[in-house]
């Protein structure tokens, strides 16, 4: 299904075609797609790229389409990826000088220590975000059409029902729960679909 068809399907599930709801549906659809692609680890979204450190600065920007960082290397060896808190524990001043040894990610920012005296190019492997559906005839990538209703439509509907049923006591949000159950079932089927098409090898970052 394309974006317009997905929007129409979500409207039917929500049984609400008010302007306020309809205007938000494309965002909910894109959120459902991104969540499903990431959770099911759909292959084909790995990107090998490079970023440069900044002289006198302990951080640099990752590509805007980076969803999850998988690997960082300096051209010779793999660098250690830790949490930002872990990086601060190791380097409290964040001002040590030298070649990069350890990195951390916070949002779209890559922090590193030590700080090279000259700009250093780092190789990065990351999972990118799915292309955002904008035009009515845009088609989702990574999710087979047979699962569009369960994964994308129900995922978007779950977000919508969460808004519509906001204020209702937990446990009584029946529409939200029903849509979420359908989404989780669809996600399970998507994961199975991915596994059937994946070449089985020891778990590795290079399978993305």
Short mmCIF file of C-alpha atoms in Angstrom, two decimals:
data_model
loop_
_atom_site.label_atom_id
_atom_site.label_comp_id
_atom_site.label_asym_id
_atom_site.label_seq_id
_atom_site.Cartn_x
_atom_site.Cartn_y
_atom_site.Cartn_z
CA UNK A 1 0.00 0.00 0.00
CA UNK A 2 1.09 3.55 -0.57
CA UNK A 3 0.81 6.39 1.95
CA UNK A 4 -2.69 7.47 0.90
CA UNK A 5 -4.01 3.91 1.08
CA UNK A 6 -2.42 3.47 4.52
CA UNK A 7 -4.01 6.72 5.72
CA UNK A 8 -7.42 5.55 4.50
CA UNK A 9 -7.00 2.21 6.30
CA UNK A 10 -6.02 3.91 9.58
CA UNK A 11 -9.06 6.20 9.36
CA UNK A 12 -11.30 3.13 9.03
CA UNK A 13 -9.71 1.47 12.07
CA UNK A 14 -9.94 4.63 14.19
CA UNK A 15 -13.46 5.40 12.93
CA UNK A 16 -12.52 9.06 13.20
CA UNK A 17 -12.02 11.34 10.20
CA UNK A 18 -11.78 14.62 12.09
CA UNK A 19 -9.20 17.05 10.72
CA UNK A 20 -7.14 16.96 13.91
CA UNK A 21 -6.78 13.17 13.76
CA UNK A 22 -6.31 12.84 10.00
CA UNK A 23 -3.56 15.48 9.97
CA UNK A 24 -1.52 13.40 12.43
CA UNK A 25 -1.91 10.02 10.76
CA UNK A 26 1.10 10.35 8.38
CA UNK A 27 3.40 10.94 11.38
CA UNK A 28 1.92 7.90 13.16
CA UNK A 29 2.43 5.79 10.03
CA UNK A 30 6.08 6.83 9.75
CA UNK A 31 6.61 6.17 13.46
CA UNK A 32 5.11 2.68 13.14
CA UNK A 33 7.35 1.90 10.16
CA UNK A 34 10.50 3.12 11.93
CA UNK A 35 9.66 1.15 15.08
CA UNK A 36 8.96 -2.05 13.16
CA UNK A 37 12.08 -1.84 10.98
CA UNK A 38 14.27 -1.30 14.04
CA UNK A 39 12.69 -3.92 16.30
CA UNK A 40 12.63 -6.59 13.59
CA UNK A 41 16.15 -5.66 12.47
CA UNK A 42 15.02 -5.66 8.85
CA UNK A 43 18.17 -6.02 6.70
CA UNK A 44 19.14 -3.51 4.05
CA UNK A 45 19.35 -0.52 6.39
CA UNK A 46 23.06 -0.72 7.20
CA UNK A 47 25.21 2.19 6.03
CA UNK A 48 29.01 2.37 6.02
CA UNK A 49 30.17 5.98 6.27
CA UNK A 50 32.80 8.18 7.88
CA UNK A 51 32.88 11.17 10.21
CA UNK A 52 35.70 13.49 11.15
CA UNK A 53 36.66 14.57 14.64
CA UNK A 54 36.88 18.29 15.36
CA UNK A 55 40.13 19.82 16.61
CA UNK A 56 39.79 20.97 20.22
CA UNK A 57 36.31 19.47 20.53
CA UNK A 58 35.21 16.20 22.18
CA UNK A 59 32.25 15.55 19.89
CA UNK A 60 31.06 15.59 16.29
CA UNK A 61 27.76 15.03 14.48
CA UNK A 62 26.59 11.71 13.11
CA UNK A 63 24.73 11.58 9.78
CA UNK A 64 21.12 12.70 10.24
CA UNK A 65 19.75 9.35 9.06
CA UNK A 66 21.62 7.39 11.75
CA UNK A 67 19.18 5.37 13.84
CA UNK A 68 21.59 3.13 15.75
CA UNK A 69 25.37 3.02 15.76
CA UNK A 70 26.82 -0.45 15.26
CA UNK A 71 30.54 0.05 14.77
CA UNK A 72 33.25 2.72 14.97
CA UNK A 73 36.84 2.23 13.83
CA UNK A 74 39.88 4.37 13.10
CA UNK A 75 40.88 2.53 9.92
CA UNK A 76 43.04 0.03 11.77
CA UNK A 77 41.11 -1.20 14.81
CA UNK A 78 37.58 -1.18 16.19
CA UNK A 79 37.03 1.47 18.86
CA UNK A 80 35.20 0.81 22.11
CA UNK A 81 31.61 2.08 22.29
CA UNK A 82 30.37 2.91 25.80
CA UNK A 83 27.53 4.93 27.28
CA UNK A 84 28.00 8.67 27.67
CA UNK A 85 28.05 8.16 31.44
CA UNK A 86 30.74 5.50 30.99
CA UNK A 87 32.80 7.87 28.87
CA UNK A 88 32.56 10.59 31.52
CA UNK A 89 33.62 8.14 34.21
CA UNK A 90 36.74 7.26 32.24
CA UNK A 91 37.52 10.82 31.17
CA UNK A 92 35.94 13.22 33.71
CA UNK A 93 37.43 16.32 32.08
CA UNK A 94 36.66 15.19 28.51
CA UNK A 95 39.85 16.99 27.49
CA UNK A 96 42.52 14.31 27.18
CA UNK A 97 44.63 14.60 24.03
CA UNK A 98 45.60 11.78 21.69
CA UNK A 99 44.13 9.37 19.15
CA UNK A 100 40.51 8.34 19.70
CA UNK A 101 40.12 5.15 21.74
CA UNK A 102 36.58 5.29 23.17
CA UNK A 103 33.33 6.75 21.83
CA UNK A 104 29.77 7.26 23.04
CA UNK A 105 26.54 8.27 21.33
CA UNK A 106 23.87 10.64 22.58
CA UNK A 107 21.17 11.33 20.03
CA UNK A 108 22.86 12.46 16.81
CA UNK A 109 26.14 13.35 18.56
CA UNK A 110 29.25 11.17 18.70
CA UNK A 111 31.47 11.90 21.73
CA UNK A 112 35.04 10.67 21.78
CA UNK A 113 38.17 10.54 23.91
CA UNK A 114 40.99 11.33 23.68
CA UNK A 115 40.80 14.36 21.34
CA UNK A 116 43.19 14.14 18.35
CA UNK A 117 45.53 17.09 17.75
CA UNK A 118 44.49 16.94 14.08
CA UNK A 119 41.14 15.96 12.59
CA UNK A 120 40.86 12.16 12.52
CA UNK A 121 38.56 10.25 10.17
CA UNK A 122 36.51 7.54 11.85
CA UNK A 123 34.70 4.75 10.01
CA UNK A 124 31.13 4.25 11.22
CA UNK A 125 28.56 1.55 10.50
CA UNK A 126 25.01 2.38 11.49
CA UNK A 127 21.42 1.47 10.82
CA UNK A 128 19.65 4.25 8.98
CA UNK A 129 16.08 5.38 9.48
CA UNK A 130 13.51 4.27 6.86
CA UNK A 131 12.65 6.86 4.23
CA UNK A 132 9.86 9.13 5.46
CA UNK A 133 6.59 8.77 3.54
CA UNK A 134 5.50 12.21 2.37
CA UNK A 135 3.77 11.98 -1.00
CA UNK A 136 0.46 10.07 -1.38
CA UNK A 137 2.06 7.47 -3.64
CA UNK A 138 5.14 6.90 -1.45
CA UNK A 139 5.55 3.22 -0.51
CA UNK A 140 7.11 1.90 2.75
CA UNK A 141 10.48 0.21 2.47
CA UNK A 142 11.53 -2.92 4.31
CA UNK A 143 8.05 -4.20 5.20
CA UNK A 144 6.30 -6.65 2.83
CA UNK A 145 2.86 -5.56 1.67
CA UNK A 146 1.21 -8.63 3.21
CA UNK A 147 2.09 -7.18 6.63
CA UNK A 148 1.16 -3.55 5.97
CA UNK A 149 -2.18 -3.83 7.77
CA UNK A 150 -0.93 -5.62 10.88
CA UNK A 151 2.32 -3.74 11.25
CA UNK A 152 1.81 -0.26 9.82
CA UNK A 153 -1.95 0.33 10.00
CA UNK A 154 -2.40 -1.23 13.44
CA UNK A 155 0.82 0.37 14.71
CA UNK A 156 -0.38 3.81 13.63
CA UNK A 157 -3.87 3.09 15.00
CA UNK A 158 -2.40 2.13 18.38
CA UNK A 159 -0.74 5.55 18.56
CA UNK A 160 -3.98 7.23 17.52
CA UNK A 161 -6.13 5.32 19.98
CA UNK A 162 -3.62 6.21 22.68
CA UNK A 163 -4.46 9.85 22.03
CA UNK A 164 -8.19 9.32 21.62
CA UNK A 165 -8.42 7.25 24.81
CA UNK A 166 -6.15 9.54 26.80
CA UNK A 167 -7.63 10.06 30.25
CA UNK A 168 -9.35 6.68 30.35
CA UNK A 169 -8.29 4.49 33.24
CA UNK A 170 -5.45 2.09 32.45
CA UNK A 171 -6.81 -1.35 31.68
CA UNK A 172 -9.90 0.11 30.05
CA UNK A 173 -8.26 1.46 26.92
CA UNK A 174 -9.65 -1.43 24.92
CA UNK A 175 -9.07 0.00 21.45
CA UNK A 176 -5.48 0.93 22.18
CA UNK A 177 -4.83 -2.53 23.62
CA UNK A 178 -6.47 -4.29 20.67
CA UNK A 179 -4.50 -2.31 18.09
CA UNK A 180 -1.27 -2.83 20.00
CA UNK A 181 -1.92 -6.58 20.16
CA UNK A 182 -2.38 -6.68 16.38
CA UNK A 183 0.79 -4.64 15.91
CA UNK A 184 2.83 -6.96 18.15
CA UNK A 185 1.50 -9.98 16.28
CA UNK A 186 2.41 -8.35 12.98
CA UNK A 187 5.85 -7.51 14.32
CA UNK A 188 6.35 -11.17 15.30
CA UNK A 189 5.42 -12.20 11.75
CA UNK A 190 7.79 -9.57 10.33
CA UNK A 191 10.64 -10.94 12.46
CA UNK A 192 9.88 -14.44 11.19
CA UNK A 193 9.82 -13.14 7.60
CA UNK A 194 13.21 -11.51 8.14
CA UNK A 195 14.73 -14.68 9.59
CA UNK A 196 13.56 -16.78 6.64
CA UNK A 197 15.40 -14.46 4.27
CA UNK A 198 18.56 -13.99 6.27
CA UNK A 199 21.69 -15.99 5.50
CA UNK A 200 22.41 -17.74 8.79
CA UNK A 201 25.85 -16.98 10.17
CA UNK A 202 27.26 -16.16 13.61
CA UNK A 203 25.70 -12.93 14.87
CA UNK A 204 27.67 -10.03 13.43
CA UNK A 205 27.32 -6.30 12.86
CA UNK A 206 27.95 -6.93 9.17
CA UNK A 207 24.59 -8.66 8.67
CA UNK A 208 22.74 -5.32 8.56
#
